[in-house]
Structures are given as structure tokens and as C-alpha cells.
Amino acid sequence: MTALVLRNVRACDPARELDAVVDVVVEDGRITRLGRGAGAELLEARSDRVRVVEGAGMLVVPSFVDLHAHAREPGQEYKEDIRSALAAAAAGGFSDVCVMPNTRPVNDTRAIAEMIVEKGRACGSARIHPIGAITVGQAGEALTEMADLRDAGCVAVSDDGRCVTSSAVMRRALEYAGTFDLPVIQHAEDHALTEGALMHEGAVSARLGVRGWPRVAEDIIVARDLILAEYTGSRYHLAHISTEGAIRLVREAKARGVRVTCEVTPHHLLLTDESLLGWDTACRVNPPLRERGDRDALRAALADGTIDCVATDHAPHSALEKDCELEAAAPGMIGLELCVPILLGLVEEGALPLPRVIDALTRAPARIVGLEPPSLREGAPACLAVLDPGRVWRVEAARLKTKSANTPLYGREVKGRVLMTLVAGRVVHEVEGGA
Ligand code: DOR
């Protein structure tokens, strides 16, 4: 057994109100000691079974849990596969990643969910947790066998990429999933209001002469779903919230005791529709990048806890789907490996408090899908990430584990790098010559 000592690191775990410069000792897959000078004994022993990482300037946090990623396997392995998605997750500081069912075929049966779990396990990297479809083929009509999906390892159900538009189907989905307390994750988009839309409907879409997706297409679905969640008493989770109106609805529903949670993506926290002024197809996403007022409201709602967590909506697409006109481009951008630089940047700007950001990436999402929250606690499994907030790096293929390059940050320098990720003591990511 080799022990790992992270020496003089800034350890931050808001769940424990911990923010201090300490040593973190990992032995046998667990954090065995944490405190000032906690590694001294092992360091004195100078055994070659002890690995020391000098941590001055580094930040150690519980590893992250992503509720929303697209691994594209089965069916679109030219964009991503389970192995590359999990490598990208580990490189982004994630120990756990929940993958959406809009694969080809859709993950709507036990056999597919089991295949995903088995392939994920065989990678020995970050851990995968499938999300099963709400309706067969994500067609919005017949409910899937959710009991089977749950038994196969699905942690939630969603038709992400498509909205469950029928109120009757949504009601039954909430009732069925509610019998075993599985969260129902909604992609809130009234498709009748977004037909042909390429971006947010506002001054920028008018200027470009492009059909827009109005905020109300999201708000209308959220309002209806919250009424249904209250009526059924079931758990409802809103994916990639993007409008000020949806925030208001969620805030009111939470105050009434409705069992609702929601997530926001790093790109909706960072960017606005103005990013599309140069026709950059990497900025075409669903829901679309909104206006400054929405973006600021998202930041405030994440800070005050109305928005529970950050989820990447990592949506890899190849050059085939992105090196084309905006109209032909597939919506989505990669996110797993850019989450840390984007969020640490917002912390540095003073837009978000660090403890809330960490909570929103660790404990909060873990609780929503019933996973053990990663924790910097003595005795806990060593699920943690070592970050260098000051490290500047260029976003380019040689430095990314994902197969795709669809991000407006591609080719640019960003600040904040994940140097190491541990899953139950196993090093699943390490920057060479890094930590
Ligand atoms: O931008 C998006 N891309 N939003 C979605 O809801 C689906 C996703 C994808 O699968 O590419």
C-alpha cells in the first residue's frame, strides 16, 4: 500500500465548514488524517511507499459530481464514447458523472443501461451513472419501465434533448418515478414556441435576422411542471435553467415546499447571446445563451441556493456538426474540462463565492441523485480533486481528453487547472509534471 500526502494544501469543504491550510493523508483508499502537520509522521519515515505532493498554492476539494453529460455511446462514438467521456470527467475533477439517455439507441431499457454501467466500470476511471429515458425512444408518449431502469443502475429519468410536452405523460412520469423516489429531470422547452429557433429571441437575434427561442418557451413548461410536481408530491429536477422567469418560479415553488431542484451550466453563467454576433456555431446551445440580465440572475440564484447545483451539459459534437452554417449546426458545447476554469474565473471576479461553488459541484448534486457526497472528512473514501487556481493553459486537443472541440474557448488560454483527481484513493487523472 502506498500512502499519499498532500502537503500544505488549502483544503476547502463547505459541507464541513473547512477552509484551511493542512496536510491531507490518503491511505488504503481513504482519507486517514487531515490537519496541520498531519503528514509529518509519514514524511519522517521517508519510506518509498509514501508519495508526497507539495501543495503550496493548491486547492483540494471534494471531487465533483456532474448530473448532466452526454457520453454519446452507444451510437455516436465519433463524437465521444464512454471511455473518453470518463477520461474528460476525471480531467475536470469529477469522480462521478451522470449520462443522459439521448444516445442511439436511446437508453430506455435495462439492457442499454446495464451496458453503460459495465463499460463504465471497465474503464476504471470516473464512475458512470446512467439516466434512463422517461418515454420509450424519447418520443414523449409511452413511459419506460422505470423500475427496470432503476434496478440496472439509473439514478434518474429524463428525456433531455426533448421536452416532455404532454401534461398527462408528465403527470404519469412523476407518479411512476415517485413510487421509488427517482427524480424526473425535465428539459423545459415548449417546442411549438421554438420551431426553427437558432438562438435566444431578443435584440441580438433581431439584429442577425435569426429566428429566436423566447424565454417563455422555458417558463411555460416550468410553471406547468411545478404545478404537477406539487400535485403529485414527486421529485422534479429542472435541467439547465436559463431564464430569470424560471428562477422566479422555482424560488416561489421552493418556498411553498414543492420538491424541486435545478441546475445551471457553466456556459450559461459565463456567456450571453452576444457571443453569437460573430456567428460562432460553438455558441449554439439548447437552451440558448440568454441576455446579461438572465446571466446575472443565474449567478445570484446560484449564490443564494435557489439554483442547487452546477451541471456541465457536456455535449460533444464533431467538426461535421459544427463547421457549418448556424442553421445546420447541432446545439451543444463541451464542458467537463472547462468547468473549473470557468467557475474559478467567476469566483475570482467576485461573481460567486467559492464555498457555494464547491457545494454546487459536490454535495448538492450528489444528494439529488442519491450518491454518497464526496467529503474531506477523516475516514471518508478519498474522492477529491487537487486544483491549481493560478495555472494558465491553452484549450487545445493535446490537453483535452474529450474527442470533440466544440467550445468557444477552443484555442484560448484559460486559468485554473485540475492537477489530480482521486476516486476512492485511485488516481484517475494527473497532469504530467503537474502536481
Ligand atoms: O445543447 C444541447 N445539446 N442541449 C441539449 O439539450 C441536448 C444536447 C445534446 O445532446 O447535444
Coordinates of N, CA, C and O in Angstrom, one line a residue, residues 4 22 72 81 95 158 205 221 258 297 360 421:
L4 N -0.4 8.5 0.3 CA -0.3 9.8 -0.5 C -0.4 10.9 0.5 O -1.4 11.0 1.3
V22 N -3.7 22.7 5.3 CA -3.5 21.4 6.1 C -2.7 20.4 5.2 O -2.4 20.6 4.0
R72 N -22.5 9.9 -25.5 CA -22.7 9.6 -26.9 C -22.6 8.1 -27.2 O -22.7 7.8 -28.4
D81 N -17.1 8.7 -26.5 CA -17.5 7.4 -26.1 C -17.4 7.3 -24.6 O -16.9 8.3 -24.0
S95 N -15.5 12.8 -10.0 CA -15.4 11.4 -9.7 C -16.6 10.7 -10.2 O -16.6 9.5 -10.3
S158 N -35.0 11.1 -17.6 CA -35.1 12.3 -18.3 C -35.2 12.0 -19.8 O -34.7 11.0 -20.3
S205 N -30.8 38.5 -31.8 CA -31.4 37.7 -32.8 C -32.1 38.6 -33.9 O -32.0 38.3 -35.1
I221 N -43.3 25.7 -19.5 CA -43.1 24.3 -19.1 C -42.8 24.2 -17.7 O -43.3 23.4 -16.9
V258 N -42.6 22.7 -2.6 CA -42.6 21.8 -3.7 C -41.2 21.1 -3.8 O -40.1 21.8 -3.5
A297 N -28.9 37.1 -13.1 CA -29.9 36.4 -12.3 C -29.5 35.0 -11.9 O -29.7 34.5 -10.8
A360 N -22.0 23.3 -4.8 CA -22.9 23.1 -6.0 C -22.3 22.1 -7.0 O -23.0 21.6 -7.9
T421 N -7.1 14.0 -9.8 CA -8.4 13.6 -9.3 C -8.3 12.2 -8.8 O -7.7 11.3 -9.4

